[in-house]
Coordinates of C-alpha atoms in Angstrom, one line a residue:
Chain A
X1395 CA -11.9 28.4 -9.1
X1396 CA -12.7 25.3 -7.1
X1397 CA -13.3 25.9 -3.4
X1398 CA -13.2 23.9 -0.2
X1399 CA -11.7 20.7 1.2
X1400 CA -13.4 17.3 1.2
X1401 CA -12.5 14.4 3.4
X1402 CA -13.8 10.9 2.8
X1403 CA -14.4 8.6 5.8
X1404 CA -14.4 4.9 6.3
X1405 CA -16.9 2.9 8.4
X1406 CA -16.5 -0.6 9.8
X1407 CA -19.0 -2.4 12.0
X1408 CA -21.1 0.8 12.4
X1409 CA -18.2 3.0 13.5
X1410 CA -15.7 5.4 11.9
X1411 CA -12.3 3.7 11.6
X1412 CA -9.4 5.5 13.3
X1413 CA -8.1 6.5 9.9
X1414 CA -11.2 8.6 9.3
X1415 CA -10.4 10.8 12.3
X1416 CA -6.8 11.2 11.0
X1417 CA -8.0 12.2 7.6
X1418 CA -10.7 14.6 8.8
X1419 CA -8.3 16.3 11.3
X1420 CA -5.7 16.8 8.6
X1421 CA -8.3 18.0 6.2
X1422 CA -9.4 20.6 8.8
X1423 CA -5.8 21.9 9.0
X1424 CA -5.6 22.2 5.2
X1425 CA -9.0 24.0 5.1
X1426 CA -7.8 26.4 7.8
X1427 CA -4.6 27.1 5.8
X1428 CA -6.7 27.9 2.8
X1429 CA -9.4 29.7 4.8
X1430 CA -12.0 27.5 3.2
X1431 CA -14.7 25.1 4.4
X1432 CA -14.4 21.4 5.2
X1433 CA -16.9 19.0 3.9
X1434 CA -16.8 15.4 5.2
X1435 CA -18.4 12.7 3.1
X1436 CA -20.0 9.7 4.9
X1437 CA -21.2 6.8 2.8
X1438 CA -23.0 3.8 4.1
X1439 CA -26.3 2.6 5.5
X1440 CA -28.1 3.7 8.6
X1441 CA -25.9 6.7 9.3
X1442 CA -28.2 9.0 11.2
X1443 CA -26.5 8.9 14.5
X1444 CA -22.9 8.4 13.3
X1445 CA -22.6 11.1 10.6
X1446 CA -23.0 14.2 12.9
X1447 CA -20.0 13.1 15.0
X1448 CA -17.6 14.5 12.4
X1449 CA -18.7 18.0 13.3
X1450 CA -16.8 17.7 16.5
X1451 CA -13.6 16.9 14.5
X1452 CA -13.9 20.0 12.3
X1453 CA -16.4 19.3 9.6
X1454 CA -18.4 22.4 8.6
X1455 CA -20.7 20.2 6.6
X1456 CA -21.3 16.5 6.5
X1457 CA -22.6 15.1 3.3
X1458 CA -24.4 11.8 4.0
X1459 CA -25.0 9.2 1.3
X1460 CA -27.3 6.7 3.1
X1461 CA -28.3 3.8 1.0
X1462 CA -28.4 0.0 1.6
X1463 CA -26.3 -0.5 -1.5
X1464 CA -23.4 1.4 0.1
X1465 CA -23.0 -1.1 2.9
X1466 CA -21.0 -3.3 2.7
X1467 CA -18.5 -1.3 0.7
X1468 CA -18.1 -2.0 -3.0
X1469 CA -15.6 -0.2 -5.2
X1470 CA -18.2 0.5 -7.9
X1471 CA -21.0 1.9 -5.7
X1472 CA -18.7 4.1 -3.6
X1473 CA -16.8 5.4 -6.6
X1474 CA -20.0 6.1 -8.6
X1475 CA -21.5 8.1 -5.7
X1476 CA -18.4 10.0 -4.8
X1477 CA -17.6 10.9 -8.4
X1478 CA -21.1 12.5 -8.7
X1479 CA -20.9 14.3 -5.3
X1480 CA -17.4 15.7 -6.0
X1481 CA -18.2 16.8 -9.5
X1482 CA -21.2 18.6 -8.2
X1483 CA -19.3 20.3 -5.3
X1484 CA -16.1 21.0 -7.3
X1485 CA -13.8 21.1 -4.3
X1486 CA -10.1 22.2 -4.4
X1487 CA -8.8 19.2 -2.4
X1488 CA -10.1 15.7 -1.7
X1489 CA -8.4 13.7 1.1
X1490 CA -8.8 10.0 1.8
X1491 CA -7.0 7.5 4.0
X1492 CA -4.5 5.0 2.7
X1493 CA -6.1 2.1 4.6
X1494 CA -6.8 -1.1 2.6
X1495 CA -10.3 0.1 1.6
X1496 CA -9.0 3.7 1.1
X1497 CA -6.3 2.5 -1.3
X1498 CA -9.0 0.7 -3.4
X1499 CA -11.4 3.7 -3.3
X1500 CA -8.9 6.5 -3.7
X1501 CA -7.1 5.0 -6.7
X1502 CA -10.3 4.2 -8.6
X1503 CA -11.9 7.5 -7.7
X1504 CA -8.9 9.5 -9.0
X1505 CA -9.1 7.5 -12.3
X1506 CA -12.8 8.1 -12.4
X1507 CA -12.4 11.8 -11.9
X1508 CA -9.5 11.9 -14.4
X1509 CA -7.2 13.6 -11.9
X1510 CA -3.9 12.7 -10.2
X1511 CA -3.6 11.3 -6.7
X1512 CA -0.6 11.5 -4.4
X1513 CA -1.0 8.2 -2.5
X1514 CA 0.1 7.2 1.0
X1515 CA 1.4 10.6 2.0
X1516 CA 3.2 11.2 5.3
X1517 CA 2.7 15.0 5.3
X1518 CA 0.7 17.6 3.5
X1519 CA 0.9 21.3 3.2
X1520 CA -0.7 24.3 1.4
X1521 CA 1.8 26.4 -0.6
X1522 CA 0.6 29.4 -2.5
X1523 CA -3.0 28.0 -2.4
X1524 CA -2.0 24.6 -3.7
X1525 CA -1.6 21.2 -2.0
X1526 CA 1.8 19.7 -1.8
X1527 CA 2.6 16.3 -0.4
X1528 CA 5.5 14.3 0.9
X1529 CA 5.4 10.6 0.3
X1530 CA 7.8 7.7 0.9
X1531 CA 9.1 5.8 -2.1
X1532 CA 11.2 2.6 -2.3
X1533 CA 9.5 1.6 1.0
X1534 CA 10.8 4.8 2.7
X1535 CA 14.4 4.5 1.5
X1536 CA 13.7 7.9 0.0
X1537 CA 11.0 10.6 0.0
X1538 CA 9.6 12.8 -2.7
X1539 CA 7.8 16.1 -2.4
X1540 CA 5.1 16.4 -5.0
X1541 CA 2.8 19.0 -6.4
X1542 CA -0.2 18.8 -8.8
X1543 CA -0.4 19.6 -12.4
X1544 CA -1.9 23.1 -13.1
X1545 CA -5.6 23.4 -13.8
X1546 CA -6.5 19.9 -12.6
X1547 CA -9.1 19.8 -9.8
X1548 CA -9.5 18.5 -7.2
X1549 CA -6.0 17.9 -5.9
X1550 CA -6.2 14.5 -4.3
X1551 CA -4.1 12.7 -1.7
X1552 CA -4.4 9.7 0.6
X1553 CA -2.7 9.7 4.0
X1554 CA -0.7 6.8 5.5
X1555 CA -2.3 5.4 8.7
X1556 CA -0.7 6.6 12.0
X1557 CA 0.9 9.7 10.4
X1558 CA -1.7 12.5 10.9
X1559 CA -2.5 13.7 14.4
X1560 CA -6.1 13.4 15.5
X1561 CA -7.6 16.7 16.7
X1562 CA -9.2 16.9 20.1
X1563 CA -13.0 16.6 19.6
X1564 CA -15.0 19.7 20.4
X1565 CA -18.3 18.5 21.7
X1566 CA -19.9 21.9 21.3
X1567 CA -19.2 22.0 17.6
X1568 CA -21.9 21.0 15.1
X1569 CA -21.8 20.5 11.3
X1570 CA -24.5 21.2 8.9
X1571 CA -25.9 17.8 7.8
X1572 CA -26.8 17.4 4.1
X1573 CA -28.5 14.4 2.6
X1574 CA -26.8 13.7 -0.7
X1575 CA -28.7 13.0 -3.8
X1576 CA -27.2 10.7 -6.4
X1577 CA -28.0 8.2 -9.0
X1578 CA -26.8 4.6 -8.5
X1579 CA -27.7 1.9 -11.0
X1580 CA -27.6 -1.6 -9.6
X1581 CA -26.0 -2.8 -12.9
X1582 CA -22.9 -0.7 -12.1
X1583 CA -22.1 -3.0 -9.1
X1584 CA -20.1 -5.9 -10.4
X1585 CA -18.4 -7.1 -7.2
X1586 CA -20.0 -8.6 -4.2
X1587 CA -18.8 -9.3 -0.6
X1588 CA -19.6 -13.0 -0.1
X1589 CA -18.0 -13.6 3.2
X1590 CA -15.8 -12.0 5.9
X1591 CA -13.2 -14.3 7.4
X1592 CA -12.3 -12.8 10.8
X1593 CA -8.8 -12.7 12.1
X1594 CA -8.7 -14.4 15.5
X1595 CA -6.3 -11.8 16.7
X1596 CA -7.9 -8.8 18.3
X1597 CA -4.8 -6.8 17.8
X1598 CA -4.6 -4.0 15.3
X1599 CA -3.2 -4.7 11.9
X1600 CA 0.5 -4.1 11.4
X1601 CA -0.2 -1.1 9.1
X1602 CA -2.2 0.6 11.8
X1603 CA -0.5 -0.6 15.0
X1604 CA 0.9 1.9 17.5
X1605 CA 3.4 -0.6 18.8
X1606 CA 5.0 -3.5 17.0
X1607 CA 7.2 -6.3 18.4
X1608 CA 8.9 -8.2 15.5
X1609 CA 10.9 -11.4 15.4
X1610 CA 13.5 -12.5 12.9
X1611 CA 15.9 -15.3 12.2
X1612 CA 17.2 -15.0 15.8
X1613 CA 13.8 -16.5 17.0
X1614 CA 15.2 -19.8 15.8
X1615 CA 11.9 -21.6 16.0
X1616 CA 8.2 -20.8 15.4
X1617 CA 7.4 -21.9 19.0
X1618 CA 9.7 -19.2 20.4
X1619 CA 7.5 -16.5 19.1
X1620 CA 5.5 -17.1 22.3
X1621 CA 8.3 -15.1 24.0
X1622 CA 7.6 -11.9 22.0
X1623 CA 3.9 -12.5 21.9
X1624 CA 3.9 -12.2 25.7
X1625 CA 5.7 -8.9 25.5
X1626 CA 3.2 -7.8 22.8
X1627 CA 0.3 -8.7 25.0
X1628 CA 1.7 -6.6 27.8
X1629 CA 2.1 -3.4 25.8
X1630 CA -0.9 -3.9 23.4
X1631 CA 1.4 -4.5 20.5
X1632 CA 1.0 -6.3 17.2
X1633 CA 3.5 -9.0 16.3
X1634 CA 5.4 -8.7 13.1
X1635 CA 8.2 -10.8 11.5
X1636 CA 11.2 -10.4 9.1
X1637 CA 11.2 -11.9 5.7
X1638 CA 13.6 -14.6 7.0
X1639 CA 11.1 -15.7 9.6
X1640 CA 8.3 -15.7 7.0
X1641 CA 10.3 -17.5 4.4
X1642 CA 11.3 -20.1 7.0
X1643 CA 7.5 -20.8 7.4
X1644 CA 7.5 -19.7 11.1
X1645 CA 5.0 -16.9 10.5
X1646 CA 2.3 -16.1 7.9
X1647 CA 3.0 -13.8 5.0
X1648 CA 0.6 -11.2 6.5
X1649 CA 3.0 -10.7 9.4
X1650 CA 6.0 -9.7 7.1
X1651 CA 7.4 -6.2 7.6
X1652 CA 9.5 -5.0 4.8
X1653 CA 9.7 -3.8 1.2
X1654 CA 7.9 -6.9 -0.1
X1655 CA 5.7 -7.1 2.9
X1656 CA 3.9 -4.5 5.0
X1657 CA 5.3 -1.0 5.3
X1658 CA 4.6 0.1 8.9
X1659 CA 5.0 3.3 10.9
X1660 CA 4.2 2.6 14.6
X1661 CA 5.2 4.8 17.6
X1662 CA 7.4 2.0 18.8
X1663 CA 9.0 -0.9 16.9
X1664 CA 10.9 -3.5 18.9
X1665 CA 13.1 -5.7 16.7
X1666 CA 14.1 -9.0 18.3
X1667 CA 16.7 -11.1 16.6
X1668 CA 16.4 -9.2 13.4
X1669 CA 19.6 -8.3 11.7
X1670 CA 18.1 -5.5 9.6
X1671 CA 18.4 -6.4 6.0
X1672 CA 17.9 -3.3 3.9
X1673 CA 14.5 -4.5 2.7
X1674 CA 13.4 -4.8 6.3
X1675 CA 14.8 -1.5 7.4
X1676 CA 12.9 0.1 4.5
X1677 CA 9.6 -1.3 5.7
X1678 CA 9.8 0.0 9.2
X1679 CA 12.0 3.1 8.7
X1680 CA 9.2 5.5 9.5
X1681 CA 8.7 4.1 13.0
X1682 CA 9.1 6.9 15.6
X1683 CA 11.1 4.9 18.1
X1684 CA 13.0 1.7 17.2
X1685 CA 14.5 -0.7 19.7
X1686 CA 16.9 -3.5 18.6
X1687 CA 17.7 -6.6 20.6
X1688 CA 20.4 -8.6 18.9
X1689 CA 23.5 -10.7 19.8
X1690 CA 25.5 -9.4 16.8
X1691 CA 27.1 -6.0 17.5
X1692 CA 27.6 -5.6 13.7
X1693 CA 23.9 -6.1 12.8
X1694 CA 22.7 -3.2 10.6
X1695 CA 19.6 -2.9 12.8
X1696 CA 21.7 -1.1 15.4
X1697 CA 22.3 1.7 12.9
X1698 CA 18.6 2.2 12.5
X1699 CA 17.6 2.0 16.1
X1700 CA 17.2 4.6 18.8
X1701 CA 17.8 2.1 21.6
X1702 CA 19.8 -1.1 21.5
X1703 CA 20.6 -4.0 23.7
X1704 CA 23.5 -6.2 22.7
X1705 CA 22.3 -9.6 24.0
X1706 CA 20.3 -12.7 23.6
X1707 CA 16.6 -11.9 23.2
X1708 CA 15.7 -15.0 25.1
X1709 CA 17.5 -13.6 28.1
X1710 CA 16.4 -10.0 27.6
X1711 CA 12.7 -10.2 26.6
X1712 CA 11.4 -12.2 29.6
X1713 CA 12.7 -9.7 32.2
X1714 CA 11.6 -6.8 29.9
X1715 CA 8.1 -8.2 30.2
X1716 CA 8.3 -8.0 34.0
X1717 CA 9.7 -4.4 33.8
X1718 CA 7.1 -3.1 31.4
X1719 CA 4.4 -4.5 33.6
X1720 CA 5.4 -2.0 36.3
X1721 CA 4.8 0.9 33.9
X1722 CA 1.6 -0.4 32.5
X1723 CA 0.0 -0.8 36.0
Chain B
X312 CA -9.0 -18.6 -19.9
X313 CA -6.8 -15.9 -21.3
X314 CA -4.7 -13.7 -19.0
X315 CA -2.6 -10.7 -19.4
X316 CA 0.2 -9.9 -17.0
X317 CA 1.6 -6.4 -16.8
X318 CA 5.2 -6.4 -15.6
X319 CA 7.4 -3.6 -14.5
X320 CA 11.1 -3.1 -14.4
X321 CA 12.3 -1.9 -10.9
X322 CA 15.4 -1.7 -8.8
X323 CA 16.1 -4.9 -6.8
X324 CA 14.9 -4.5 -3.2
X325 CA 18.5 -4.8 -2.0
X326 CA 19.3 -1.5 -3.7
X327 CA 20.6 1.4 -1.6
X328 CA 18.8 4.4 -3.1
X329 CA 20.8 7.5 -4.0
X330 CA 19.4 10.8 -5.3
X331 CA 20.5 11.8 -8.8
X332 CA 22.1 15.2 -9.5
X333 CA 18.7 16.6 -10.7
X334 CA 17.6 16.3 -7.0
X335 CA 14.3 14.7 -8.2
X336 CA 15.1 11.2 -9.3
X337 CA 17.0 8.1 -8.3
X338 CA 20.6 7.8 -9.4
X339 CA 20.6 4.7 -11.6
X340 CA 24.4 4.1 -11.2
X341 CA 25.1 0.5 -10.1
X342 CA 21.4 -0.4 -9.7
X343 CA 20.4 -4.0 -10.4
X344 CA 17.1 -4.2 -12.3
X345 CA 14.5 -6.9 -11.8
X346 CA 10.9 -7.8 -12.5
X347 CA 8.8 -6.1 -9.8
X348 CA 8.5 -9.0 -7.2
X349 CA 4.7 -8.5 -6.9
X350 CA 4.4 -9.0 -10.7
X351 CA 6.0 -12.4 -10.4
X352 CA 2.9 -13.5 -8.4
X353 CA 0.8 -12.4 -11.3
X354 CA 2.7 -14.4 -13.9
X355 CA 2.5 -17.5 -11.7
X356 CA -1.2 -17.1 -11.1
X357 CA -1.9 -16.6 -14.8
X358 CA 0.1 -19.8 -15.5
X359 CA -1.8 -21.8 -12.9
X360 CA -5.1 -20.7 -14.4
X361 CA -3.9 -21.7 -17.9
X362 CA -2.9 -25.1 -16.5
X363 CA -6.4 -25.5 -15.0
X364 CA -8.5 -24.1 -17.9
X365 CA -6.3 -23.8 -20.9
X366 CA -5.9 -20.6 -22.9
X367 CA -3.1 -18.2 -23.3
X368 CA -0.9 -15.9 -21.2
X369 CA 0.4 -12.7 -22.6
X370 CA 3.1 -10.7 -20.8
X371 CA 3.3 -7.0 -21.5
X372 CA 5.6 -4.2 -20.4
X373 CA 6.0 -0.5 -21.2
X374 CA 9.5 1.1 -20.9
X375 CA 13.0 1.3 -22.3
X376 CA 14.5 -1.5 -24.4
X377 CA 15.8 -3.3 -21.4
X378 CA 12.3 -4.4 -20.5
X379 CA 13.0 -7.2 -22.9
X380 CA 14.7 -9.1 -20.0
X381 CA 11.6 -9.2 -17.8
X382 CA 9.2 -10.0 -20.7
X383 CA 11.5 -12.9 -21.6
X384 CA 11.6 -13.9 -18.0
X385 CA 7.7 -14.1 -17.9
X386 CA 7.8 -16.1 -21.1
X387 CA 10.5 -18.4 -19.7
X388 CA 8.3 -19.0 -16.6
X389 CA 5.7 -20.2 -19.1
X390 CA 3.8 -17.3 -20.7
X391 CA 2.9 -17.9 -24.4
X392 CA 3.6 -14.5 -25.8
X393 CA 5.2 -11.2 -25.0
X394 CA 4.6 -7.6 -26.0
X395 CA 7.1 -4.8 -25.4
X396 CA 5.9 -1.3 -25.8
X397 CA 9.1 0.6 -26.2
X398 CA 9.2 4.3 -26.3
X399 CA 11.5 7.1 -25.0
X400 CA 8.3 8.8 -23.7
X401 CA 7.9 5.9 -21.2
X402 CA 10.5 7.6 -19.0
X403 CA 8.8 9.4 -16.0
X404 CA 5.3 8.6 -17.4
X405 CA 2.7 8.5 -14.6
X406 CA 0.5 5.5 -13.8
X407 CA -2.4 6.9 -15.7
X408 CA -0.3 7.3 -18.9
X409 CA 1.3 3.9 -18.4
X410 CA -2.2 2.4 -18.1
X411 CA -3.2 4.0 -21.4
X412 CA -0.2 2.5 -23.2
X413 CA -0.8 -1.0 -21.7
X414 CA -4.5 -1.0 -22.5
X415 CA -3.8 0.1 -26.1
X416 CA -1.3 -2.7 -26.3
X417 CA -3.8 -5.4 -25.5
X418 CA -6.7 -4.1 -27.6
X419 CA -6.6 -7.1 -30.0
X420 CA -6.2 -9.7 -27.2
X421 CA -9.3 -11.3 -26.0
X422 CA -8.6 -11.6 -22.2
X423 CA -10.5 -12.7 -19.2
X424 CA -8.2 -11.5 -16.5
X425 CA -5.5 -8.9 -16.2
X426 CA -2.9 -9.3 -13.4
X427 CA -0.4 -6.7 -12.1
X428 CA 1.5 -6.3 -8.9
X429 CA -0.3 -4.6 -6.0
X430 CA 2.3 -1.9 -6.2
X431 CA 5.7 -1.3 -7.8
X432 CA 8.4 -1.6 -5.2
X433 CA 9.9 1.5 -6.6
X434 CA 7.2 4.3 -6.5
X435 CA 4.9 2.4 -4.0
X436 CA 1.8 3.8 -5.5
X437 CA -0.6 1.0 -6.3
X438 CA -2.4 3.1 -8.9
X439 CA -1.8 1.1 -12.1
X440 CA -4.4 -1.7 -11.6
X441 CA -7.2 0.7 -10.8
X442 CA -6.2 3.0 -13.7
X443 CA -6.4 0.1 -16.1
X444 CA -9.7 -1.1 -14.7
X445 CA -11.2 2.4 -15.1
X446 CA -10.1 2.6 -18.7
X447 CA -11.6 -0.7 -19.5
X448 CA -14.7 -0.1 -17.2
X449 CA -14.2 -3.5 -15.5
X450 CA -14.0 -4.5 -11.8
X451 CA -10.8 -4.3 -9.8
X452 CA -9.7 -6.7 -7.0
X453 CA -6.7 -5.3 -5.2
X454 CA -4.0 -7.0 -3.1
X455 CA -5.5 -10.5 -3.3
X456 CA -4.0 -13.6 -1.8
X457 CA -6.3 -16.2 -3.4
X458 CA -7.9 -16.4 -6.8
X459 CA -10.6 -19.0 -7.8
X460 CA -12.2 -18.9 -11.2
X461 CA -15.6 -20.5 -11.4
X462 CA -16.0 -23.7 -13.5
X463 CA -18.0 -21.8 -16.2
X464 CA -15.2 -19.2 -16.3
X465 CA -17.6 -16.4 -16.0
X466 CA -16.8 -15.2 -12.5
X467 CA -14.1 -15.3 -9.9
X468 CA -13.7 -15.3 -6.2
X469 CA -10.8 -13.7 -4.4
X470 CA -9.5 -13.4 -0.9
X471 CA -8.6 -9.9 -0.1
X472 CA -6.9 -9.3 3.3
X473 CA -7.8 -6.0 4.9
X474 CA -6.9 -4.8 8.4
X475 CA -7.6 -7.7 10.8
X476 CA -9.8 -9.7 8.4
X477 CA -10.0 -11.3 5.0
X478 CA -12.8 -10.3 2.5
X479 CA -14.1 -13.0 0.2
X480 CA -15.2 -11.1 -2.9
X481 CA -17.0 -12.3 -6.0
X482 CA -16.7 -10.5 -9.4
X483 CA -17.7 -10.8 -12.9
X484 CA -15.1 -11.3 -15.7
X485 CA -13.1 -9.7 -17.2
X486 CA -11.5 -8.1 -14.2
X487 CA -8.2 -6.6 -13.0
X488 CA -6.5 -8.5 -10.2
X489 CA -3.5 -7.0 -8.3
X490 CA -1.3 -9.5 -6.6
X491 CA 0.4 -9.6 -3.2
X492 CA 2.7 -11.9 -1.3
X493 CA 1.0 -15.1 -0.1
X494 CA -0.9 -15.7 -3.3
X495 CA 1.5 -18.3 -4.6
X496 CA 5.2 -19.2 -4.9
X497 CA 6.4 -18.1 -8.3
X498 CA 8.2 -20.8 -10.3
X499 CA 11.8 -20.3 -11.5
X500 CA 12.5 -20.4 -15.2
X501 CA 14.5 -23.5 -16.0
X502 CA 17.4 -23.3 -18.5
X503 CA 15.4 -25.3 -21.0
X504 CA 12.5 -22.9 -20.7
X505 CA 14.7 -19.9 -21.0
X506 CA 15.9 -21.3 -24.4
X507 CA 12.3 -22.1 -25.4
X508 CA 11.2 -18.6 -24.5
X509 CA 13.4 -17.1 -27.2
X510 CA 11.4 -19.0 -29.8
X511 CA 8.0 -17.7 -28.6
X512 CA 6.3 -14.8 -30.3
X513 CA 7.5 -11.5 -28.9
X514 CA 6.1 -8.3 -30.4
X515 CA 7.4 -4.8 -30.2
X516 CA 5.3 -1.6 -30.6
X517 CA 5.9 2.1 -30.1
X518 CA 3.3 4.5 -28.9
X519 CA 2.6 5.7 -32.4
X520 CA 2.1 2.0 -33.5
X521 CA -0.7 2.0 -30.9
X522 CA -2.2 5.2 -32.3
X523 CA -1.1 7.1 -29.1
X524 CA 0.5 10.6 -29.0
X525 CA 3.9 10.5 -27.3
X526 CA 3.3 14.1 -26.2
X527 CA 0.7 12.8 -23.7
X528 CA 3.4 10.7 -22.0
X529 CA 6.5 11.4 -20.0
X530 CA 7.4 14.0 -17.4
X531 CA 5.6 16.9 -19.0
X532 CA 2.3 15.1 -19.0
X533 CA 2.5 14.0 -15.4
X534 CA -0.6 14.7 -13.2
X535 CA 1.7 14.6 -10.1
X536 CA 4.9 16.6 -10.4
X537 CA 8.0 15.6 -8.4
X538 CA 9.5 18.7 -6.8
X539 CA 12.4 17.1 -5.0
X540 CA 13.6 13.8 -3.7
X541 CA 15.4 13.3 -0.4
X542 CA 16.8 10.6 1.7
X543 CA 15.2 9.9 5.1
X544 CA 16.5 12.1 8.0
X545 CA 19.3 10.6 9.9
X546 CA 18.2 9.0 13.1
X547 CA 19.8 10.3 16.3
X548 CA 22.7 8.2 17.4
X549 CA 21.7 4.9 19.1
X550 CA 21.7 4.6 22.9
X551 CA 23.1 1.3 23.7
X552 CA 21.5 0.1 26.9
X553 CA 24.0 -1.5 29.3
X554 CA 23.6 -3.6 32.4
X555 CA 25.6 -6.1 34.4
X556 CA 22.9 -8.7 33.7
X557 CA 20.2 -9.0 31.0
X558 CA 17.7 -8.2 33.8
X559 CA 19.4 -4.9 34.5
X560 CA 19.6 -4.0 30.8
X561 CA 15.9 -4.8 30.4
X562 CA 15.0 -2.6 33.5
X563 CA 17.0 0.3 32.0
X564 CA 15.4 -0.1 28.6
X565 CA 11.9 -0.2 30.1
X566 CA 12.7 3.0 32.1
X567 CA 14.0 4.8 29.0
X568 CA 11.0 3.8 26.9
X569 CA 8.7 5.0 29.6
X570 CA 10.5 8.2 30.7
X571 CA 12.5 9.4 27.8
X572 CA 10.8 8.1 24.7
X573 CA 7.3 8.0 26.3
X574 CA 6.5 5.0 24.1
X575 CA 5.1 2.7 26.8

C-alpha cells in the first residue's frame, strides 16, 4: 500500500513562489488527515539554503534535486526527475500547484506516471483513506467532486492559486534533508528557454492577484483605464478587463477575465462598468468579495456582487481612491 | 509543414449550465454546441503555417456523430482533410483515453506539429495536449501566444506567457502546441469555402478500425471519477451602497470593504 504525501514546489528567481507555500500547507493537512509523512520535492540549482525552509511549513522530509540542468525549468528535465523520485518513493498522494509552470509539469507528470490528475482544484479532502477533490468546470459555472480510480497510485491533484490557506511557519521545525539521486540524460531535454521577456508591471498576475480592479465597456476609452489604475495602485491590485474591453482593443488579451480569458479568484474583485456577461461572471465567480459599480440597475453583475453602487464609475472611483487611502495609511 | 489540429465539441460559452438528473453531468437540454474557442486558434495557426511553408492541415475530432459540424468547420476555414473518430465509447472518456484515440487516428499522417486548445471550455482541464505529447514522446509547448517555425522547418520558437512574464522557448519538431487567446484572430469560413469543404476528403473511423478496444474508453475506464456535480453556492444578497452624492457612496463602500468585508 503506497504511503505518504508528496508536494512539489516551484522556484522563481531563487525563491519559492507563493503557490509552493499553498501546496505544501495543504499537503500537510492531507498528511495529517492520513496520519502519514509529508515529503516536499525541491528541484533546481543551488538549493542549499532554500530547501530547508519547507520544514517550517510542515515538511517531514525535503527531497532536493540540485542540478544545473534543472534551472531554468524545462518540462522534460523536471518530469524525468520527478517520475523517478515518485516511482522510487511510491507515495499515496502527489500535490502540485496549478500555476502556469505547475499546469505544464503536473499534466505531463501524470501522463508520464500513467495515472489520473484532478487539475486546478479548489478544495481537497481525505475520505476513507482516499483523496477527493472539488474542482470548477465551465469556468466555475459548476463544480464537480471527483475521486480516483481504484488501485491507481499516486492520487494526483493540482491546486488553484489563492485557494489553499498558507500555514503559519514554525521556525523551530526542521525537516530531514535528502539529496535525491536520479538519472538525467541530456538528450531527453528537447526544449530550451531562450529568453525571458519581463512584464513592466510589478503587480501580480491576474490568476494570483489578491485584489483585482477590472474595467469593461463602461470605461468608454482606453485612456480612461487610468482612473481604475489609480485605484489599483492604492490597494495593490492588478487591473483586469472584460472581453468587451479587450475585443475593442483597449486592453491586451492577457488582461481578459472570463471563460475565454483568465479564470481568477481574488479576495476582492471590483468590476467597473462591466455589465456581467455570463462568460465574464464565470471567470470571476470564485472571487470572495465582488463589488460592482455600474449605471445600469439591470446589469447582471449586480446579481453576482456582494456590494454595489448604482452610479457612474467616473464619479464614484475618484472619491473611492481618496477614501481607501485613509484605510491604507 | 504538415499540421494536425485536434478539435473538441463544447457548449457555447453563453450557456447557462444545469445539472442533469444523474447529479453528475450537465443537462444537454437546449445547449448550443460549438468548436472549442481555443481550438479555433489552432486551426488558424496551422493554416498560417501552411500558407508560409506549404504542406497539409488535418483536422481530427473524437466523439459522437455531431462532431462532423466542427470538423467541417475546420475544413471550411481551410484545412485540407478531416478525420472523425466516431464511437459511442467517446462519451465520458477521460483526456488520457481521448489522447489514445486521437494519436491512433493520425498514425499514418506525417506531421510536424499538433495543435489543440490550451483547455476545453467545458471541463477546464488542460490535460489533452500533454497526454498526446507523452504518448508520442515529443515536446509540449502549452498556452502559447506566438509560434515561429524556423526556415529549415526543424525547430520552432514560441512565446509562452506565465505569471508576469513571457517565456521564449525553443523546441525541436515534431511537437504539441496548445493555443490560447492572443495567438491570432481565427478567420471565418466564407460561404464559398463552406461549399468547398464538403468536397474535401473526410474520413470516418471507429475505435476498432484503429485497433483500439472500446472497453478501455468511456466512463468505466476513467482515471478520475465524477461523484457529483453542483452549481456554485448562491451569493448572499447584494448590499446596494447608497449616498446622497457619489462621494458619500464611495465613502460608505470603502468603510464596508474595510470593516465588514475586511478586504482592504
